[in-house]
Amino acid sequence: MDKDRSQKMTLQQNKEVVDEFANDIAICLSSENKSLNPKYLYDHKGSQLFEQICLQPEYYLTRTEASLLKRHAPLIINLVGSNIRIIELGSGSSSKTALLLRYLSSQKRRIFYFPIDISASILMESTRRLKSQFPNATIIAIRSDYNTGVDRAAAKCMVTDGESEEEEKKKKKKKKKKKKSNNNDNQYSKLILFLGSSIGNFEPMAAGSFLRSIREKLHTNDFLLVGFDLQKDESVLTAAYDDKAGITAKFNLNLLARINRELGGNFEPEKFKHYAFYNREQHRIEMHLVSNTNQQVYIEALGKNFSFGKGDSIHTENSYKYSLDQIAALAKDSGFRIKKEFMDEKRWFNMALLSPS
Ligand code: AVI
């Protein structure tokens, strides 16, 4: 594609993204119950703040999941098989996945890794880092949303079919017998990673449809590894979403700064406060931005003022916390069976290895 055309396409894509953002903000701020898709928390600044959240002492999720991955990497890899293609949804910094890759590398196994993320800068940075850690790895970064990303990654996996040493040996033996096939007879298994409790940011119905859509893309020898945050003491949960250093507050308030930057808003973020609480009936942490005062905000891209009364809130995110029964039901309803579950001693986090049933 020539440079002019690709620049035009990028501008067009950016325009579509900004239009969708403007449209969703208009709907949200005009509604009585103002609530927004949490994806808008993750612009470049928001993604950087999220990486910092993961390092906060109160945010137990990341380190608990990382220790599970480290401890159980041999078993996970063993269950998935000898020839693996790892595809990660929302890979971010890929730091947890590096633990799996390290294990593969220690076993002198070939690494094929397909990180999928919507942020090009994060993908570039993480790929560069992984390449220096694992020089022989095949790493193909895919900038995309989850569903299209899995399709693109699966297509790239096919291109790498036949690239493992073991397979080369097998191939020689079976050379004459082997029939060429595009379907279920892949020599490799795909291991799709959906870590970090990202499933918790889906509404329960949407979580089911999402897993079902992934299930449809898998063959019988493929696996999905999902990180679920478990229901637990409320004080532990609320602290995790309102850390002492105020990073989660910054992350939430960055949404207003984003509206100012991208849509010409005149929000004064200090006139809002970050509020996170545990909704016991729904088993979810809710994050809100609450207006400290009566105020009006103008958004240039929408050519409109929006009024906030003192105490009015914008609901910015839900983070669902699962029970083991809910995980089992979700897996079953979306066409999976639980091959193995991994949990820490406190039973705060669950990593479920699912296979198509
Ligand atoms: C990305 N996601 C799993 C995080 C969570 O825990 O729900 C997002 C987050 N929001 C505030 N802190 C972390």
Short mmCIF file of C-alpha atoms and ligand atoms in Angstrom, two decimals:
data_model
loop_
_atom_site.label_atom_id
_atom_site.label_comp_id
_atom_site.label_asym_id
_atom_site.label_seq_id
_atom_site.Cartn_x
_atom_site.Cartn_y
_atom_site.Cartn_z
CA MET A 1 0.00 0.00 0.00
CA ASP A 2 1.42 3.46 -0.81
CA LYS A 3 2.27 5.85 2.03
CA ASP A 4 -0.43 8.44 1.21
CA ARG A 5 -3.14 5.81 1.18
CA SER A 6 -2.04 4.26 4.43
CA GLN A 7 -1.87 7.74 6.08
CA LYS A 8 -5.39 8.48 4.84
CA MET A 9 -6.60 5.16 6.25
CA THR A 10 -5.02 5.88 9.64
CA LEU A 11 -6.64 9.35 9.71
CA GLN A 12 -9.97 7.81 8.76
CA GLN A 13 -9.63 5.14 11.50
CA ASN A 14 -8.68 7.82 14.06
CA LYS A 15 -11.68 9.89 13.01
CA GLU A 16 -13.97 6.90 13.47
CA VAL A 17 -12.53 6.28 16.95
CA VAL A 18 -13.00 9.93 17.98
CA ASP A 19 -16.55 9.98 16.53
CA GLU A 20 -17.48 6.86 18.50
CA PHE A 21 -16.00 8.35 21.67
CA ALA A 22 -17.88 11.65 21.13
CA ASN A 23 -21.09 9.78 20.46
CA ASP A 24 -20.78 7.58 23.56
CA ILE A 25 -19.91 10.59 25.75
CA ALA A 26 -22.95 12.48 24.41
CA ILE A 27 -25.23 9.55 25.25
CA CYS A 28 -23.66 9.01 28.67
CA LEU A 29 -23.74 12.65 29.81
CA SER A 30 -27.31 13.19 28.57
CA SER A 31 -28.66 10.18 30.49
CA GLU A 32 -30.00 10.18 34.00
CA ASN A 33 -27.80 7.21 34.94
CA LYS A 34 -24.50 8.25 33.43
CA SER A 35 -22.47 5.17 32.64
CA LEU A 36 -19.70 4.58 30.15
CA ASN A 37 -17.86 1.66 28.54
CA PRO A 38 -14.68 1.10 30.65
CA LYS A 39 -12.60 0.83 27.46
CA TYR A 40 -12.43 4.64 27.47
CA LEU A 41 -10.23 4.54 30.58
CA TYR A 42 -7.41 3.15 28.43
CA ASP A 43 -5.93 5.93 26.34
CA HIS A 44 -2.12 6.08 26.36
CA LYS A 45 -2.02 7.83 29.77
CA GLY A 46 -4.71 5.53 31.19
CA SER A 47 -2.81 2.42 30.06
CA GLN A 48 0.35 3.73 31.73
CA LEU A 49 -1.57 4.40 34.94
CA PHE A 50 -3.06 0.91 34.79
CA GLU A 51 0.46 -0.57 34.64
CA GLN A 52 1.21 1.41 37.83
CA ILE A 53 -1.99 0.16 39.50
CA CYS A 54 -0.73 -3.38 38.95
CA LEU A 55 2.32 -2.55 41.10
CA GLN A 56 0.37 -1.13 44.05
CA PRO A 57 0.51 -3.19 47.25
CA GLU A 58 -3.31 -3.19 47.57
CA TYR A 59 -3.83 -4.48 44.00
CA TYR A 60 -3.21 -8.17 44.78
CA LEU A 61 -4.61 -9.40 41.44
CA THR A 62 -1.49 -9.03 39.29
CA ARG A 63 1.03 -10.50 41.70
CA THR A 64 -1.25 -13.37 42.71
CA GLU A 65 -1.87 -14.34 39.12
CA ALA A 66 1.83 -13.96 38.30
CA SER A 67 2.80 -16.32 41.11
CA LEU A 68 0.21 -18.84 39.91
CA LEU A 69 1.62 -18.67 36.39
CA LYS A 70 5.17 -19.05 37.62
CA ARG A 71 4.35 -21.99 39.88
CA HIS A 72 2.16 -23.84 37.42
CA ALA A 73 3.84 -23.06 34.10
CA PRO A 74 5.22 -26.64 33.78
CA LEU A 75 1.81 -28.23 34.31
CA ILE A 76 -0.02 -25.74 32.08
CA ILE A 77 2.46 -26.28 29.26
CA ASN A 78 2.38 -30.04 29.79
CA LEU A 79 -1.43 -30.11 29.60
CA VAL A 80 -1.53 -28.01 26.44
CA GLY A 81 0.96 -30.17 24.54
CA SER A 82 4.36 -30.28 22.97
CA ASN A 83 3.81 -27.80 20.17
CA ILE A 84 2.13 -24.58 21.30
CA ARG A 85 1.13 -21.26 19.81
CA ILE A 86 0.40 -18.72 22.56
CA ILE A 87 -2.12 -16.00 21.70
CA GLU A 88 -2.81 -13.33 24.31
CA LEU A 89 -5.89 -11.10 24.41
CA GLY A 90 -5.13 -7.61 25.76
CA SER A 91 -1.46 -8.45 26.24
CA GLY A 92 -0.41 -5.03 27.65
CA SER A 93 3.14 -5.26 28.96
CA SER A 94 3.15 -9.11 28.54
CA SER A 95 5.06 -9.28 31.81
CA LYS A 96 3.05 -12.20 33.22
CA THR A 97 3.21 -14.12 29.96
CA ALA A 98 7.00 -13.76 30.03
CA LEU A 99 6.88 -16.27 32.90
CA LEU A 100 5.38 -18.90 30.60
CA LEU A 101 7.82 -18.00 27.84
CA ARG A 102 10.73 -18.29 30.29
CA TYR A 103 9.63 -21.79 31.17
CA LEU A 104 9.39 -22.77 27.49
CA SER A 105 12.81 -21.32 26.88
CA SER A 106 14.30 -23.18 29.88
CA GLN A 107 12.99 -26.38 28.29
CA LYS A 108 14.64 -25.45 24.98
CA ARG A 109 11.24 -25.30 23.36
CA ARG A 110 10.45 -22.99 20.47
CA ILE A 111 8.36 -19.96 21.37
CA PHE A 112 5.52 -18.70 19.18
CA TYR A 113 3.74 -15.76 20.76
CA PHE A 114 0.98 -13.58 19.29
CA PRO A 115 0.16 -10.66 21.60
CA ILE A 116 -3.06 -8.80 20.75
CA ASP A 117 -3.68 -5.29 22.04
CA ILE A 118 -5.35 -2.09 20.87
CA SER A 119 -2.37 0.05 21.82
CA ALA A 120 0.35 0.10 19.13
CA SER A 121 2.87 1.77 21.44
CA ILE A 122 2.45 -0.84 24.18
CA LEU A 123 2.76 -3.66 21.64
CA MET A 124 5.95 -2.17 20.19
CA GLU A 125 7.50 -1.71 23.60
CA SER A 126 6.60 -5.18 24.91
CA THR A 127 7.69 -6.93 21.68
CA ARG A 128 11.04 -5.14 21.78
CA ARG A 129 11.56 -6.21 25.40
CA LEU A 130 10.53 -9.84 24.80
CA LYS A 131 12.72 -10.06 21.70
CA SER A 132 15.73 -9.07 23.75
CA GLN A 133 14.83 -11.63 26.46
CA PHE A 134 14.03 -14.43 24.00
CA PRO A 135 16.03 -13.77 20.83
CA ASN A 136 14.91 -16.97 19.10
CA ALA A 137 11.21 -16.48 19.76
CA THR A 138 8.75 -15.87 16.94
CA ILE A 139 6.70 -12.91 18.21
CA ILE A 140 4.01 -11.48 15.98
CA ALA A 141 2.22 -8.50 17.53
CA ILE A 142 -1.34 -7.85 16.40
CA ARG A 143 -2.94 -4.47 16.91
CA SER A 144 -6.61 -5.24 17.11
CA ASP A 145 -9.68 -5.80 19.22
CA TYR A 146 -10.05 -9.30 20.67
CA ASN A 147 -12.26 -11.08 18.14
CA THR A 148 -10.59 -9.91 14.95
CA GLY A 149 -7.27 -10.34 16.72
CA VAL A 150 -7.87 -14.04 17.38
CA ASP A 151 -8.81 -14.61 13.74
CA ARG A 152 -5.68 -12.84 12.55
CA ALA A 153 -3.50 -14.67 15.07
CA ALA A 154 -5.02 -18.04 14.08
CA ALA A 155 -4.23 -17.31 10.43
CA LYS A 156 -0.64 -16.46 11.34
CA CYS A 157 -0.37 -19.66 13.42
CA MET A 158 -1.12 -21.66 10.27
CA VAL A 159 1.80 -20.01 8.54
CA THR A 160 4.08 -21.15 11.39
CA ASP A 161 2.76 -24.73 11.19
CA GLY A 162 5.68 -27.08 10.59
CA GLU A 163 8.20 -24.78 12.25
CA SER A 164 8.90 -26.77 15.38
CA GLU A 165 11.80 -29.18 15.54
CA GLU A 166 9.73 -32.06 16.86
CA GLU A 167 7.28 -31.54 14.11
CA GLU A 168 9.98 -31.55 11.47
CA LYS A 169 11.02 -34.99 12.71
CA LYS A 170 7.45 -36.27 12.75
CA LYS A 171 6.90 -34.84 9.32
CA LYS A 172 9.79 -36.75 7.83
CA LYS A 173 8.44 -40.01 9.25
CA LYS A 174 4.92 -39.42 8.08
CA LYS A 175 5.80 -37.65 4.87
CA LYS A 176 4.02 -40.03 2.54
CA LYS A 177 1.00 -40.70 4.72
CA LYS A 178 0.26 -37.10 5.57
CA LYS A 179 -2.73 -35.45 3.97
CA LYS A 180 -2.66 -31.69 3.80
CA SER A 181 -5.45 -30.20 5.89
CA ASN A 182 -6.58 -26.77 7.02
CA ASN A 183 -8.92 -27.81 9.74
CA ASN A 184 -8.79 -29.73 13.00
CA ASP A 185 -5.64 -31.64 12.21
CA ASN A 186 -3.31 -28.87 13.28
CA GLN A 187 -0.01 -30.21 14.54
CA TYR A 188 0.04 -27.46 17.17
CA SER A 189 -2.31 -26.42 19.96
CA LYS A 190 -3.34 -22.84 20.44
CA LEU A 191 -3.24 -21.56 24.02
CA ILE A 192 -5.32 -18.40 24.27
CA LEU A 193 -4.59 -16.29 27.33
CA PHE A 194 -7.18 -13.96 28.81
CA LEU A 195 -5.48 -12.93 32.00
CA GLY A 196 -5.68 -10.26 34.69
CA SER A 197 -9.40 -10.69 35.46
CA SER A 198 -10.25 -8.74 32.30
CA ILE A 199 -13.29 -11.02 32.03
CA GLY A 200 -14.50 -9.22 35.18
CA ASN A 201 -14.95 -5.99 33.21
CA PHE A 202 -17.63 -7.65 31.06
CA GLU A 203 -21.24 -7.72 32.18
CA PRO A 204 -22.09 -11.38 33.01
CA MET A 205 -24.18 -11.92 29.84
CA ALA A 206 -21.50 -10.32 27.70
CA ALA A 207 -18.83 -12.49 29.37
CA GLY A 208 -20.79 -15.57 28.24
CA SER A 209 -21.19 -14.36 24.66
CA PHE A 210 -17.55 -13.38 24.51
CA LEU A 211 -16.31 -16.79 25.68
CA ARG A 212 -18.71 -18.46 23.25
CA SER A 213 -17.32 -16.40 20.37
CA ILE A 214 -13.79 -17.48 21.32
CA ARG A 215 -14.95 -21.10 21.68
CA GLU A 216 -16.17 -21.03 18.07
CA LYS A 217 -12.67 -20.20 16.89
CA LEU A 218 -10.99 -23.09 18.72
CA HIS A 219 -10.21 -26.64 17.67
CA THR A 220 -10.57 -29.57 20.03
CA ASN A 221 -6.86 -29.55 20.93
CA ASP A 222 -6.78 -25.82 21.77
CA PHE A 223 -7.08 -24.23 25.23
CA LEU A 224 -8.19 -21.00 26.85
CA LEU A 225 -6.59 -19.83 30.10
CA VAL A 226 -8.75 -17.27 31.93
CA GLY A 227 -7.90 -15.28 35.07
CA PHE A 228 -10.87 -14.74 37.42
CA ASP A 229 -10.81 -12.57 40.52
CA LEU A 230 -12.71 -14.36 43.28
CA GLN A 231 -15.28 -13.05 45.78
CA LYS A 232 -13.63 -12.21 49.08
CA ASP A 233 -13.62 -9.90 52.08
CA GLU A 234 -15.05 -6.55 51.06
CA SER A 235 -12.27 -4.51 52.68
CA VAL A 236 -9.63 -6.28 50.57
CA LEU A 237 -11.61 -5.53 47.42
CA THR A 238 -12.31 -1.86 48.12
CA ALA A 239 -8.66 -1.22 49.08
CA ALA A 240 -7.54 -2.74 45.77
CA TYR A 241 -9.63 -0.17 43.88
CA ASP A 242 -8.73 2.81 46.07
CA ASP A 243 -5.02 2.48 46.73
CA LYS A 244 -3.31 4.78 49.23
CA ALA A 245 -0.99 6.29 46.62
CA GLY A 246 -4.04 7.49 44.70
CA ILE A 247 -3.06 5.83 41.41
CA THR A 248 -6.52 4.29 40.81
CA ALA A 249 -8.05 7.70 41.50
CA LYS A 250 -5.73 9.25 38.87
CA PHE A 251 -6.61 6.47 36.45
CA ASN A 252 -10.33 7.13 36.88
CA LEU A 253 -10.01 10.94 36.75
CA ASN A 254 -7.86 10.69 33.61
CA LEU A 255 -11.11 10.01 31.77
CA LEU A 256 -12.14 13.65 32.29
CA ALA A 257 -8.73 14.85 31.14
CA ARG A 258 -9.13 12.62 28.07
CA ILE A 259 -12.50 14.22 27.25
CA ASN A 260 -10.81 17.63 27.58
CA ARG A 261 -7.91 16.60 25.33
CA GLU A 262 -9.82 14.76 22.63
CA LEU A 263 -13.21 16.45 22.61
CA GLY A 264 -12.36 19.96 23.78
CA GLY A 265 -14.12 19.63 27.14
CA ASN A 266 -13.58 22.01 30.03
CA PHE A 267 -13.89 19.52 32.90
CA GLU A 268 -12.02 20.57 36.04
CA PRO A 269 -11.02 17.11 37.31
CA GLU A 270 -10.42 18.45 40.85
CA LYS A 271 -14.17 19.11 41.04
CA PHE A 272 -14.81 15.36 40.84
CA LYS A 273 -13.72 12.58 43.14
CA HIS A 274 -12.91 8.94 42.56
CA TYR A 275 -15.33 6.59 44.31
CA ALA A 276 -15.06 2.78 44.36
CA PHE A 277 -17.33 0.47 46.35
CA TYR A 278 -18.36 -3.17 46.42
CA ASN A 279 -21.89 -3.85 45.22
CA ARG A 280 -22.74 -7.01 47.22
CA GLU A 281 -25.87 -7.97 45.30
CA GLN A 282 -24.07 -7.84 41.96
CA HIS A 283 -20.70 -9.09 43.28
CA ARG A 284 -18.84 -6.28 41.61
CA ILE A 285 -16.63 -3.32 42.36
CA GLU A 286 -18.13 -0.19 40.85
CA MET A 287 -15.98 2.78 39.96
CA HIS A 288 -17.55 6.22 39.72
CA LEU A 289 -16.56 9.85 39.27
CA VAL A 290 -18.66 11.93 41.64
CA SER A 291 -19.24 15.65 41.25
CA ASN A 292 -18.16 17.61 44.36
CA THR A 293 -20.37 20.54 43.52
CA ASN A 294 -23.12 21.87 41.22
CA GLN A 295 -21.38 22.60 37.95
CA GLN A 296 -21.67 22.91 34.20
CA VAL A 297 -19.22 21.47 31.71
CA TYR A 298 -18.92 22.49 28.05
CA ILE A 299 -17.77 20.01 25.40
CA GLU A 300 -16.72 21.70 22.19
CA ALA A 301 -16.97 18.62 19.94
CA LEU A 302 -20.60 18.24 21.02
CA GLY A 303 -21.31 22.00 21.09
CA LYS A 304 -23.16 21.48 24.37
CA ASN A 305 -23.18 22.18 28.10
CA PHE A 306 -23.84 19.38 30.58
CA SER A 307 -25.01 20.00 34.16
CA PHE A 308 -23.90 18.07 37.21
CA GLY A 309 -25.49 18.41 40.63
CA LYS A 310 -23.42 17.84 43.76
CA GLY A 311 -23.20 14.05 44.24
CA ASP A 312 -24.07 13.17 40.61
CA SER A 313 -21.86 10.43 39.28
CA ILE A 314 -20.47 8.99 36.08
CA HIS A 315 -20.23 5.20 36.39
CA THR A 316 -16.93 4.36 34.69
CA GLU A 317 -16.28 0.65 35.35
CA ASN A 318 -17.57 -2.59 36.84
CA SER A 319 -15.22 -5.30 37.95
CA TYR A 320 -17.09 -8.55 38.65
CA LYS A 321 -15.84 -10.96 41.29
CA TYR A 322 -16.64 -14.62 40.68
CA SER A 323 -17.46 -17.64 42.84
CA LEU A 324 -16.20 -21.09 41.78
CA ASP A 325 -19.78 -22.10 40.94
CA GLN A 326 -20.21 -19.07 38.71
CA ILE A 327 -16.96 -19.90 36.90
CA ALA A 328 -18.12 -23.48 36.36
CA ALA A 329 -21.51 -22.30 35.04
CA LEU A 330 -19.93 -19.70 32.75
CA ALA A 331 -17.50 -22.26 31.32
CA LYS A 332 -20.26 -24.81 30.72
CA ASP A 333 -22.70 -22.32 29.19
CA SER A 334 -20.09 -21.12 26.74
CA GLY A 335 -19.13 -24.60 25.51
CA PHE A 336 -16.02 -25.27 27.58
CA ARG A 337 -15.04 -27.75 30.22
CA ILE A 338 -12.62 -26.94 33.00
CA LYS A 339 -9.49 -28.95 32.43
CA LYS A 340 -7.74 -27.61 35.54
CA GLU A 341 -8.08 -24.73 37.99
CA PHE A 342 -5.17 -23.02 39.72
CA MET A 343 -5.71 -21.07 42.96
CA ASP A 344 -3.53 -19.39 45.53
CA GLU A 345 -3.62 -20.44 49.22
CA LYS A 346 -5.96 -17.59 50.19
CA ARG A 347 -8.29 -18.49 47.32
CA TRP A 348 -8.29 -14.89 46.10
CA PHE A 349 -7.65 -15.62 42.44
CA ASN A 350 -8.46 -18.43 40.05
CA MET A 351 -6.83 -19.29 36.76
CA ALA A 352 -9.03 -21.69 34.81
CA LEU A 353 -7.63 -23.75 31.95
CA LEU A 354 -10.60 -24.40 29.69
CA SER A 355 -10.87 -26.78 26.77
CA PRO A 356 -13.65 -27.03 24.19
CA SER A 357 -16.20 -29.53 25.45
C1 AVI B 1 -8.28 -4.43 33.63
N1 AVI B 1 -9.12 -4.82 34.74
C2 AVI B 1 -9.09 -6.25 34.94
C3 AVI B 1 -8.91 -4.07 35.98
C4 AVI B 1 -9.82 -4.59 37.10
O1 AVI B 1 -9.31 -4.94 38.15
O2 AVI B 1 -11.04 -4.67 36.88
C5 AVI B 1 -9.13 -2.58 35.76
C6 AVI B 1 -8.94 -1.76 36.99
N2 AVI B 1 -9.69 -0.75 37.33
C7 AVI B 1 -9.26 -0.23 38.44
N3 AVI B 1 -8.22 -0.91 38.87
C8 AVI B 1 -8.00 -1.88 37.95
#
